[in-house]
């Protein structure tokens, strides 16, 4: 699970690379996944998450406690 966001579940998309002569070959669209470290006050520790850019914005909006609750509800270990 290299290119997956732990919060949103966003994974790679697939399509075709199209050359100038319009020949098609397979390609992969990877999401912008980054490793971020957040302080989790309820547990008194840092958690390191693999989040897409959209996932980082979601954490900023809803807070780290709610985000970790959503991640755990999806069955991902934090």
PDB file of N, CA, C and O in Angstrom:
ATOM      1  N   UNK A   1       0.829  -1.184   0.000  1.00  0.00           N
ATOM      2  CA  UNK A   1       0.000   0.000   0.000  1.00  0.00           C
ATOM      3  C   UNK A   1       0.877   1.252   0.000  1.00  0.00           C
ATOM      4  O   UNK A   1       0.835   2.051   0.920  1.00  0.00           O
ATOM      5  N   UNK A   2       1.663   1.421  -1.006  1.00  0.00           N
ATOM      6  CA  UNK A   2       2.607   2.525  -1.015  1.00  0.00           C
ATOM      7  C   UNK A   2       1.940   3.857  -1.300  1.00  0.00           C
ATOM      8  O   UNK A   2       2.231   4.841  -0.642  1.00  0.00           O
ATOM      9  N   UNK A   3       1.055   3.927  -2.274  1.00  0.00           N
ATOM     10  CA  UNK A   3       0.490   5.213  -2.697  1.00  0.00           C
ATOM     11  C   UNK A   3      -0.966   5.337  -2.261  1.00  0.00           C
ATOM     12  O   UNK A   3      -1.825   5.711  -3.041  1.00  0.00           O
ATOM     13  N   UNK A   4      -1.250   5.020  -0.981  1.00  0.00           N
ATOM     14  CA  UNK A   4      -2.612   5.119  -0.469  1.00  0.00           C
ATOM     15  C   UNK A   4      -2.648   6.061   0.727  1.00  0.00           C
ATOM     16  O   UNK A   4      -1.752   6.033   1.566  1.00  0.00           O
ATOM     17  N   UNK A   5      -3.701   6.849   0.799  1.00  0.00           N
ATOM     18  CA  UNK A   5      -3.913   7.756   1.925  1.00  0.00           C
ATOM     19  C   UNK A   5      -4.640   6.976   3.026  1.00  0.00           C
ATOM     20  O   UNK A   5      -5.632   6.301   2.764  1.00  0.00           O
ATOM     21  N   UNK A   6      -4.147   7.086   4.258  1.00  0.00           N
ATOM     22  CA  UNK A   6      -4.776   6.369   5.362  1.00  0.00           C
ATOM     23  C   UNK A   6      -6.122   6.960   5.750  1.00  0.00           C
ATOM     24  O   UNK A   6      -6.978   6.244   6.252  1.00  0.00           O
ATOM     25  N   UNK A   7      -6.326   8.240   5.510  1.00  0.00           N
ATOM     26  CA  UNK A   7      -7.579   8.887   5.920  1.00  0.00           C
ATOM     27  C   UNK A   7      -8.653   8.783   4.846  1.00  0.00           C
ATOM     28  O   UNK A   7      -9.770   8.349   5.114  1.00  0.00           O
ATOM     29  N   UNK A   8      -8.342   9.181   3.638  1.00  0.00           N
ATOM     30  CA  UNK A   8      -9.352   9.214   2.583  1.00  0.00           C
ATOM     31  C   UNK A   8      -9.418   7.919   1.783  1.00  0.00           C
ATOM     32  O   UNK A   8     -10.395   7.690   1.077  1.00  0.00           O
ATOM     33  N   UNK A   9      -8.377   7.097   1.859  1.00  0.00           N
ATOM     34  CA  UNK A   9      -8.352   5.856   1.097  1.00  0.00           C
ATOM     35  C   UNK A   9      -7.991   6.052  -0.360  1.00  0.00           C
ATOM     36  O   UNK A   9      -8.078   5.123  -1.154  1.00  0.00           O
ATOM     37  N   UNK A  10      -7.581   7.258  -0.721  1.00  0.00           N
ATOM     38  CA  UNK A  10      -7.235   7.557  -2.106  1.00  0.00           C
ATOM     39  C   UNK A  10      -6.055   6.711  -2.546  1.00  0.00           C
ATOM     40  O   UNK A  10      -5.040   6.642  -1.859  1.00  0.00           O
ATOM     41  N   UNK A  11      -6.199   6.072  -3.689  1.00  0.00           N
ATOM     42  CA  UNK A  11      -5.126   5.261  -4.248  1.00  0.00           C
ATOM     43  C   UNK A  11      -4.812   5.703  -5.659  1.00  0.00           C
ATOM     44  O   UNK A  11      -5.370   6.685  -6.151  1.00  0.00           O
ATOM     45  N   UNK A  12      -3.923   5.003  -6.318  1.00  0.00           N
ATOM     46  CA  UNK A  12      -3.553   5.397  -7.671  1.00  0.00           C
ATOM     47  C   UNK A  12      -4.696   5.185  -8.660  1.00  0.00           C
ATOM     48  O   UNK A  12      -5.518   4.284  -8.500  1.00  0.00           O
ATOM     49  N   UNK A  13      -4.731   6.050  -9.657  1.00  0.00           N
ATOM     50  CA  UNK A  13      -5.663   5.894 -10.762  1.00  0.00           C
ATOM     51  C   UNK A  13      -4.883   5.414 -11.972  1.00  0.00           C
ATOM     52  O   UNK A  13      -3.660   5.561 -12.029  1.00  0.00           O
ATOM     53  N   UNK A  14      -5.557   4.844 -12.921  1.00  0.00           N
ATOM     54  CA  UNK A  14      -4.885   4.284 -14.089  1.00  0.00           C
ATOM     55  C   UNK A  14      -5.481   4.853 -15.362  1.00  0.00           C
ATOM     56  O   UNK A  14      -6.658   5.197 -15.414  1.00  0.00           O
ATOM     57  N   UNK A  15      -4.645   4.975 -16.357  1.00  0.00           N
ATOM     58  CA  UNK A  15      -5.089   5.516 -17.630  1.00  0.00           C
ATOM     59  C   UNK A  15      -4.066   5.200 -18.697  1.00  0.00           C
ATOM     60  O   UNK A  15      -3.304   4.245 -18.577  1.00  0.00           O
ATOM     61  N   UNK A  16      -4.043   6.020 -19.726  1.00  0.00           N
ATOM     62  CA  UNK A  16      -3.119   5.808 -20.835  1.00  0.00           C
ATOM     63  C   UNK A  16      -2.254   7.035 -21.054  1.00  0.00           C
ATOM     64  O   UNK A  16      -2.717   8.169 -20.945  1.00  0.00           O
ATOM     65  N   UNK A  17      -1.004   6.772 -21.375  1.00  0.00           N
ATOM     66  CA  UNK A  17      -0.098   7.813 -21.848  1.00  0.00           C
ATOM     67  C   UNK A  17      -0.314   7.862 -23.349  1.00  0.00           C
ATOM     68  O   UNK A  17      -0.308   6.819 -24.007  1.00  0.00           O
ATOM     69  N   UNK A  18      -0.573   9.029 -23.904  1.00  0.00           N
ATOM     70  CA  UNK A  18      -0.872   9.124 -25.329  1.00  0.00           C
ATOM     71  C   UNK A  18       0.237   9.920 -26.005  1.00  0.00           C
ATOM     72  O   UNK A  18       0.495  11.074 -25.666  1.00  0.00           O
ATOM     73  N   UNK A  19       0.897   9.293 -26.974  1.00  0.00           N
ATOM     74  CA  UNK A  19       2.009   9.937 -27.659  1.00  0.00           C
ATOM     75  C   UNK A  19       1.493  10.912 -28.717  1.00  0.00           C
ATOM     76  O   UNK A  19       0.294  11.018 -28.976  1.00  0.00           O
ATOM     77  N   UNK A  20       2.431  11.604 -29.334  1.00  0.00           N
ATOM     78  CA  UNK A  20       2.081  12.556 -30.390  1.00  0.00           C
ATOM     79  C   UNK A  20       1.370  11.857 -31.546  1.00  0.00           C
ATOM     80  O   UNK A  20       0.460  12.416 -32.160  1.00  0.00           O
ATOM     81  N   UNK A  21       1.787  10.614 -31.829  1.00  0.00           N
ATOM     82  CA  UNK A  21       1.151   9.866 -32.917  1.00  0.00           C
ATOM     83  C   UNK A  21      -0.124   9.151 -32.456  1.00  0.00           C
ATOM     84  O   UNK A  21      -0.714   8.388 -33.205  1.00  0.00           O
ATOM     85  N   UNK A  22      -0.529   9.400 -31.201  1.00  0.00           N
ATOM     86  CA  UNK A  22      -1.752   8.875 -30.596  1.00  0.00           C
ATOM     87  C   UNK A  22      -1.682   7.379 -30.283  1.00  0.00           C
ATOM     88  O   UNK A  22      -2.701   6.714 -30.156  1.00  0.00           O
ATOM     89  N   UNK A  23      -0.476   6.854 -30.137  1.00  0.00           N
ATOM     90  CA  UNK A  23      -0.334   5.481 -29.631  1.00  0.00           C
ATOM     91  C   UNK A  23      -0.509   5.529 -28.117  1.00  0.00           C
ATOM     92  O   UNK A  23      -0.068   6.474 -27.462  1.00  0.00           O
ATOM     93  N   UNK A  24      -1.140   4.492 -27.561  1.00  0.00           N
ATOM     94  CA  UNK A  24      -1.448   4.490 -26.140  1.00  0.00           C
ATOM     95  C   UNK A  24      -0.620   3.441 -25.407  1.00  0.00           C
ATOM     96  O   UNK A  24      -0.458   2.329 -25.892  1.00  0.00           O
ATOM     97  N   UNK A  25      -0.137   3.820 -24.244  1.00  0.00           N
ATOM     98  CA  UNK A  25       0.551   2.876 -23.369  1.00  0.00           C
ATOM     99  C   UNK A  25       0.085   3.142 -21.942  1.00  0.00           C
ATOM    100  O   UNK A  25      -0.248   4.278 -21.589  1.00  0.00           O
ATOM    101  N   UNK A  26       0.030   2.109 -21.109  1.00  0.00           N
ATOM    102  CA  UNK A  26      -0.535   2.281 -19.773  1.00  0.00           C
ATOM    103  C   UNK A  26       0.319   3.191 -18.893  1.00  0.00           C
ATOM    104  O   UNK A  26       1.543   3.216 -18.997  1.00  0.00           O
ATOM    105  N   UNK A  27      -0.345   3.920 -18.030  1.00  0.00           N
ATOM    106  CA  UNK A  27       0.325   4.757 -17.052  1.00  0.00           C
ATOM    107  C   UNK A  27      -0.454   4.764 -15.757  1.00  0.00           C
ATOM    108  O   UNK A  27      -1.561   4.234 -15.687  1.00  0.00           O
ATOM    109  N   UNK A  28       0.107   5.391 -14.747  1.00  0.00           N
ATOM    110  CA  UNK A  28      -0.471   5.382 -13.411  1.00  0.00           C
ATOM    111  C   UNK A  28      -0.436   6.795 -12.849  1.00  0.00           C
ATOM    112  O   UNK A  28       0.583   7.473 -12.923  1.00  0.00           O
ATOM    113  N   UNK A  29      -1.558   7.245 -12.283  1.00  0.00           N
ATOM    114  CA  UNK A  29      -1.653   8.554 -11.652  1.00  0.00           C
ATOM    115  C   UNK A  29      -1.580   8.340 -10.142  1.00  0.00           C
ATOM    116  O   UNK A  29      -2.560   7.891  -9.535  1.00  0.00           O
ATOM    117  N   UNK A  30      -0.446   8.656  -9.522  1.00  0.00           N
ATOM    118  CA  UNK A  30      -0.300   8.480  -8.080  1.00  0.00           C
ATOM    119  C   UNK A  30      -0.784   9.726  -7.339  1.00  0.00           C
ATOM    120  O   UNK A  30      -0.525  10.850  -7.767  1.00  0.00           O
ATOM    121  N   UNK A  31      -1.486   9.541  -6.209  1.00  0.00           N
ATOM    122  CA  UNK A  31      -1.890  10.697  -5.413  1.00  0.00           C
ATOM    123  C   UNK A  31      -0.676  11.296  -4.705  1.00  0.00           C
ATOM    124  O   UNK A  31       0.351  10.639  -4.520  1.00  0.00           O
ATOM    125  N   UNK A  32      -0.805  12.538  -4.293  1.00  0.00           N
ATOM    126  CA  UNK A  32       0.271  13.255  -3.615  1.00  0.00           C
ATOM    127  C   UNK A  32       0.301  12.820  -2.147  1.00  0.00           C
ATOM    128  O   UNK A  32      -0.248  13.478  -1.269  1.00  0.00           O
ATOM    129  N   UNK A  33       0.946  11.679  -1.875  1.00  0.00           N
ATOM    130  CA  UNK A  33       0.971  11.101  -0.532  1.00  0.00           C
ATOM    131  C   UNK A  33       2.252  11.519   0.185  1.00  0.00           C
ATOM    132  O   UNK A  33       3.343  11.425  -0.367  1.00  0.00           O
ATOM    133  N   UNK A  34       2.086  12.008   1.421  1.00  0.00           N
ATOM    134  CA  UNK A  34       3.217  12.465   2.222  1.00  0.00           C
ATOM    135  C   UNK A  34       3.113  11.889   3.622  1.00  0.00           C
ATOM    136  O   UNK A  34       2.021  11.584   4.089  1.00  0.00           O
ATOM    137  N   UNK A  35       4.261  11.748   4.280  1.00  0.00           N
ATOM    138  CA  UNK A  35       4.272  11.296   5.675  1.00  0.00           C
ATOM    139  C   UNK A  35       4.243  12.517   6.576  1.00  0.00           C
ATOM    140  O   UNK A  35       5.070  13.412   6.443  1.00  0.00           O
ATOM    141  N   UNK A  36       3.265  12.557   7.489  1.00  0.00           N
ATOM    142  CA  UNK A  36       3.127  13.687   8.409  1.00  0.00           C
ATOM    143  C   UNK A  36       3.085  13.150   9.840  1.00  0.00           C
ATOM    144  O   UNK A  36       2.504  12.099  10.107  1.00  0.00           O
ATOM    145  N   UNK A  37       3.686  13.906  10.747  1.00  0.00           N
ATOM    146  CA  UNK A  37       3.694  13.531  12.152  1.00  0.00           C
ATOM    147  C   UNK A  37       2.803  14.509  12.913  1.00  0.00           C
ATOM    148  O   UNK A  37       2.959  15.727  12.788  1.00  0.00           O
ATOM    149  N   UNK A  38       1.853  13.978  13.672  1.00  0.00           N
ATOM    150  CA  UNK A  38       0.924  14.797  14.451  1.00  0.00           C
ATOM    151  C   UNK A  38       1.002  14.403  15.915  1.00  0.00           C
ATOM    152  O   UNK A  38       1.166  13.227  16.244  1.00  0.00           O
ATOM    153  N   UNK A  39       0.836  15.391  16.789  1.00  0.00           N
ATOM    154  CA  UNK A  39       0.753  15.131  18.221  1.00  0.00           C
ATOM    155  C   UNK A  39      -0.681  14.738  18.554  1.00  0.00           C
ATOM    156  O   UNK A  39      -1.627  15.442  18.209  1.00  0.00           O
ATOM    157  N   UNK A  40      -0.841  13.597  19.209  1.00  0.00           N
ATOM    158  CA  UNK A  40      -2.153  13.095  19.598  1.00  0.00           C
ATOM    159  C   UNK A  40      -2.304  13.291  21.110  1.00  0.00           C
ATOM    160  O   UNK A  40      -1.808  12.476  21.895  1.00  0.00           O
ATOM    161  N   UNK A  41      -2.961  14.379  21.540  1.00  0.00           N
ATOM    162  CA  UNK A  41      -3.002  14.701  22.968  1.00  0.00           C
ATOM    163  C   UNK A  41      -3.681  13.642  23.831  1.00  0.00           C
ATOM    164  O   UNK A  41      -3.275  13.418  24.972  1.00  0.00           O
ATOM    165  N   UNK A  42      -4.700  12.970  23.316  1.00  0.00           N
ATOM    166  CA  UNK A  42      -5.432  12.001  24.131  1.00  0.00           C
ATOM    167  C   UNK A  42      -4.556  10.815  24.519  1.00  0.00           C
ATOM    168  O   UNK A  42      -4.760  10.211  25.574  1.00  0.00           O
ATOM    169  N   UNK A  43      -3.574  10.473  23.682  1.00  0.00           N
ATOM    170  CA  UNK A  43      -2.689   9.346  23.981  1.00  0.00           C
ATOM    171  C   UNK A  43      -1.307   9.804  24.434  1.00  0.00           C
ATOM    172  O   UNK A  43      -0.470   8.985  24.794  1.00  0.00           O
ATOM    173  N   UNK A  44      -1.056  11.111  24.372  1.00  0.00           N
ATOM    174  CA  UNK A  44       0.223  11.646  24.810  1.00  0.00           C
ATOM    175  C   UNK A  44       1.393  11.187  23.960  1.00  0.00           C
ATOM    176  O   UNK A  44       2.487  10.963  24.471  1.00  0.00           O
ATOM    177  N   UNK A  45       1.178  11.051  22.670  1.00  0.00           N
ATOM    178  CA  UNK A  45       2.247  10.579  21.777  1.00  0.00           C
ATOM    179  C   UNK A  45       2.055  11.150  20.386  1.00  0.00           C
ATOM    180  O   UNK A  45       1.005  11.690  20.052  1.00  0.00           O
ATOM    181  N   UNK A  46       3.099  11.018  19.579  1.00  0.00           N
ATOM    182  CA  UNK A  46       3.020  11.407  18.183  1.00  0.00           C
ATOM    183  C   UNK A  46       2.534  10.218  17.359  1.00  0.00           C
ATOM    184  O   UNK A  46       2.823   9.071  17.686  1.00  0.00           O
ATOM    185  N   UNK A  47       1.793  10.506  16.304  1.00  0.00           N
ATOM    186  CA  UNK A  47       1.421   9.470  15.332  1.00  0.00           C
ATOM    187  C   UNK A  47       1.936   9.921  13.975  1.00  0.00           C
ATOM    188  O   UNK A  47       1.913  11.097  13.644  1.00  0.00           O
ATOM    189  N   UNK A  48       2.445   8.976  13.212  1.00  0.00           N
ATOM    190  CA  UNK A  48       2.957   9.264  11.881  1.00  0.00           C
ATOM    191  C   UNK A  48       1.970   8.682  10.880  1.00  0.00           C
ATOM    192  O   UNK A  48       1.682   7.486  10.912  1.00  0.00           O
ATOM    193  N   UNK A  49       1.435   9.537  10.019  1.00  0.00           N
ATOM    194  CA  UNK A  49       0.398   9.123   9.073  1.00  0.00           C
ATOM    195  C   UNK A  49       0.870   9.342   7.647  1.00  0.00           C
ATOM    196  O   UNK A  49       1.626  10.269   7.371  1.00  0.00           O
ATOM    197  N   UNK A  50       0.390   8.488   6.739  1.00  0.00           N
ATOM    198  CA  UNK A  50       0.625   8.669   5.307  1.00  0.00           C
ATOM    199  C   UNK A  50      -0.648   9.267   4.730  1.00  0.00           C
ATOM    200  O   UNK A  50      -1.664   8.576   4.608  1.00  0.00           O
ATOM    201  N   UNK A  51      -0.594  10.561   4.415  1.00  0.00           N
ATOM    202  CA  UNK A  51      -1.782  11.280   3.986  1.00  0.00           C
ATOM    203  C   UNK A  51      -1.575  11.915   2.626  1.00  0.00           C
ATOM    204  O   UNK A  51      -0.480  12.380   2.308  1.00  0.00           O
ATOM    205  N   UNK A  52      -2.658  11.958   1.848  1.00  0.00           N
ATOM    206  CA  UNK A  52      -2.636  12.720   0.603  1.00  0.00           C
ATOM    207  C   UNK A  52      -2.782  14.197   0.957  1.00  0.00           C
ATOM    208  O   UNK A  52      -3.078  14.559   2.093  1.00  0.00           O
ATOM    209  N   UNK A  53      -2.556  15.062  -0.017  1.00  0.00           N
ATOM    210  CA  UNK A  53      -2.703  16.497   0.219  1.00  0.00           C
ATOM    211  C   UNK A  53      -4.125  16.809   0.673  1.00  0.00           C
ATOM    212  O   UNK A  53      -4.342  17.638   1.569  1.00  0.00           O
ATOM    213  N   UNK A  54      -5.114  16.137   0.093  1.00  0.00           N
ATOM    214  CA  UNK A  54      -6.505  16.334   0.509  1.00  0.00           C
ATOM    215  C   UNK A  54      -6.713  15.833   1.932  1.00  0.00           C
ATOM    216  O   UNK A  54      -7.465  16.428   2.707  1.00  0.00           O
ATOM    217  N   UNK A  55      -6.043  14.742   2.317  1.00  0.00           N
ATOM    218  CA  UNK A  55      -6.136  14.219   3.673  1.00  0.00           C
ATOM    219  C   UNK A  55      -5.557  15.179   4.699  1.00  0.00           C
ATOM    220  O   UNK A  55      -6.096  15.328   5.805  1.00  0.00           O
ATOM    221  N   UNK A  56      -4.458  15.859   4.343  1.00  0.00           N
ATOM    222  CA  UNK A  56      -3.851  16.846   5.236  1.00  0.00           C
ATOM    223  C   UNK A  56      -4.818  18.008   5.468  1.00  0.00           C
ATOM    224  O   UNK A  56      -4.987  18.481   6.591  1.00  0.00           O
ATOM    225  N   UNK A  57      -5.482  18.446   4.406  1.00  0.00           N
ATOM    226  CA  UNK A  57      -6.468  19.518   4.540  1.00  0.00           C
ATOM    227  C   UNK A  57      -7.641  19.076   5.411  1.00  0.00           C
ATOM    228  O   UNK A  57      -8.178  19.862   6.192  1.00  0.00           O
ATOM    229  N   UNK A  58      -8.034  17.817   5.291  1.00  0.00           N
ATOM    230  CA  UNK A  58      -9.130  17.287   6.098  1.00  0.00           C
ATOM    231  C   UNK A  58      -8.750  17.277   7.572  1.00  0.00           C
ATOM    232  O   UNK A  58      -9.556  17.650   8.433  1.00  0.00           O
ATOM    233  N   UNK A  59      -7.510  16.867   7.887  1.00  0.00           N
ATOM    234  CA  UNK A  59      -7.046  16.880   9.281  1.00  0.00           C
ATOM    235  C   UNK A  59      -7.047  18.305   9.824  1.00  0.00           C
ATOM    236  O   UNK A  59      -7.450  18.544  10.960  1.00  0.00           O
ATOM    237  N   UNK A  60      -6.623  19.265   9.008  1.00  0.00           N
ATOM    238  CA  UNK A  60      -6.632  20.666   9.438  1.00  0.00           C
ATOM    239  C   UNK A  60      -8.051  21.142   9.741  1.00  0.00           C
ATOM    240  O   UNK A  60      -8.266  21.939  10.650  1.00  0.00           O
ATOM    241  N   UNK A  61      -9.027  20.633   8.996  1.00  0.00           N
ATOM    242  CA  UNK A  61     -10.409  21.077   9.153  1.00  0.00           C
ATOM    243  C   UNK A  61     -11.095  20.405  10.345  1.00  0.00           C
ATOM    244  O   UNK A  61     -11.741  21.072  11.153  1.00  0.00           O
ATOM    245  N   UNK A  62     -10.974  19.070  10.469  1.00  0.00           N
ATOM    246  CA  UNK A  62     -11.732  18.349  11.504  1.00  0.00           C
ATOM    247  C   UNK A  62     -10.933  18.087  12.777  1.00  0.00           C
ATOM    248  O   UNK A  62     -11.511  17.743  13.795  1.00  0.00           O
ATOM    249  N   UNK A  63      -9.619  18.213  12.723  1.00  0.00           N
ATOM    250  CA  UNK A  63      -8.781  17.965  13.894  1.00  0.00           C
ATOM    251  C   UNK A  63      -8.203  16.566  13.880  1.00  0.00           C
ATOM    252  O   UNK A  63      -8.764  15.642  13.271  1.00  0.00           O
ATOM    253  N   UNK A  64      -7.083  16.385  14.570  1.00  0.00           N
ATOM    254  CA  UNK A  64      -6.362  15.112  14.541  1.00  0.00           C
ATOM    255  C   UNK A  64      -7.121  14.021  15.292  1.00  0.00           C
ATOM    256  O   UNK A  64      -7.096  12.852  14.884  1.00  0.00           O
ATOM    257  N   UNK A  65      -7.829  14.373  16.379  1.00  0.00           N
ATOM    258  CA  UNK A  65      -8.567  13.349  17.139  1.00  0.00           C
ATOM    259  C   UNK A  65      -9.655  12.705  16.274  1.00  0.00           C
ATOM    260  O   UNK A  65      -9.779  11.480  16.228  1.00  0.00           O
ATOM    261  N   UNK A  66     -10.439  13.532  15.585  1.00  0.00           N
ATOM    262  CA  UNK A  66     -11.500  13.007  14.724  1.00  0.00           C
ATOM    263  C   UNK A  66     -10.914  12.258  13.536  1.00  0.00           C
ATOM    264  O   UNK A  66     -11.469  11.234  13.100  1.00  0.00           O
ATOM    265  N   UNK A  67      -9.793  12.728  13.025  1.00  0.00           N
ATOM    266  CA  UNK A  67      -9.161  12.061  11.883  1.00  0.00           C
ATOM    267  C   UNK A  67      -8.664  10.673  12.272  1.00  0.00           C
ATOM    268  O   UNK A  67      -8.866   9.700  11.533  1.00  0.00           O
ATOM    269  N   UNK A  68      -8.033  10.556  13.439  1.00  0.00           N
ATOM    270  CA  UNK A  68      -7.552   9.250  13.904  1.00  0.00           C
ATOM    271  C   UNK A  68      -8.741   8.320  14.166  1.00  0.00           C
ATOM    272  O   UNK A  68      -8.674   7.114  13.872  1.00  0.00           O
ATOM    273  N   UNK A  69      -9.835   8.855  14.669  1.00  0.00           N
ATOM    274  CA  UNK A  69     -11.033   8.030  14.878  1.00  0.00           C
ATOM    275  C   UNK A  69     -11.551   7.489  13.551  1.00  0.00           C
ATOM    276  O   UNK A  69     -11.945   6.320  13.463  1.00  0.00           O
ATOM    277  N   UNK A  70     -11.552   8.331  12.499  1.00  0.00           N
ATOM    278  CA  UNK A  70     -11.986   7.871  11.178  1.00  0.00           C
ATOM    279  C   UNK A  70     -11.058   6.805  10.615  1.00  0.00           C
ATOM    280  O   UNK A  70     -11.501   5.827  10.016  1.00  0.00           O
ATOM    281  N   UNK A  71      -9.756   7.002  10.804  1.00  0.00           N
ATOM    282  CA  UNK A  71      -8.773   6.030  10.295  1.00  0.00           C
ATOM    283  C   UNK A  71      -8.976   4.692  10.992  1.00  0.00           C
ATOM    284  O   UNK A  71      -8.972   3.632  10.353  1.00  0.00           O
ATOM    285  N   UNK A  72      -9.169   4.727  12.313  1.00  0.00           N
ATOM    286  CA  UNK A  72      -9.384   3.475  13.042  1.00  0.00           C
ATOM    287  C   UNK A  72     -10.703   2.824  12.668  1.00  0.00           C
ATOM    288  O   UNK A  72     -10.811   1.595  12.662  1.00  0.00           O
ATOM    289  N   UNK A  73     -11.711   3.620  12.340  1.00  0.00           N
ATOM    290  CA  UNK A  73     -13.003   3.060  11.916  1.00  0.00           C
ATOM    291  C   UNK A  73     -12.863   2.316  10.590  1.00  0.00           C
ATOM    292  O   UNK A  73     -13.613   1.379  10.327  1.00  0.00           O
ATOM    293  N   UNK A  74     -11.915   2.752   9.749  1.00  0.00           N
ATOM    294  CA  UNK A  74     -11.657   2.058   8.476  1.00  0.00           C
ATOM    295  C   UNK A  74     -10.875   0.762   8.698  1.00  0.00           C
ATOM    296  O   UNK A  74     -10.654  -0.001   7.773  1.00  0.00           O
ATOM    297  N   UNK A  75     -10.390   0.532   9.917  1.00  0.00           N
ATOM    298  CA  UNK A  75      -9.663  -0.695  10.231  1.00  0.00           C
ATOM    299  C   UNK A  75      -8.160  -0.581  10.054  1.00  0.00           C
ATOM    300  O   UNK A  75      -7.460  -1.589  10.055  1.00  0.00           O
ATOM    301  N   UNK A  76      -7.648   0.641   9.939  1.00  0.00           N
ATOM    302  CA  UNK A  76      -6.213   0.849   9.766  1.00  0.00           C
ATOM    303  C   UNK A  76      -5.596   1.076  11.130  1.00  0.00           C
ATOM    304  O   UNK A  76      -6.103   1.840  11.947  1.00  0.00           O
ATOM    305  N   UNK A  77      -4.487   0.380  11.416  1.00  0.00           N
ATOM    306  CA  UNK A  77      -3.802   0.528  12.702  1.00  0.00           C
ATOM    307  C   UNK A  77      -3.032   1.841  12.717  1.00  0.00           C
ATOM    308  O   UNK A  77      -2.345   2.170  11.770  1.00  0.00           O
ATOM    309  N   UNK A  78      -3.166   2.587  13.832  1.00  0.00           N
ATOM    310  CA  UNK A  78      -2.441   3.854  13.989  1.00  0.00           C
ATOM    311  C   UNK A  78      -1.517   3.745  15.173  1.00  0.00           C
ATOM    312  O   UNK A  78      -1.894   3.288  16.202  1.00  0.00           O
TER     313      UNK A  78
END
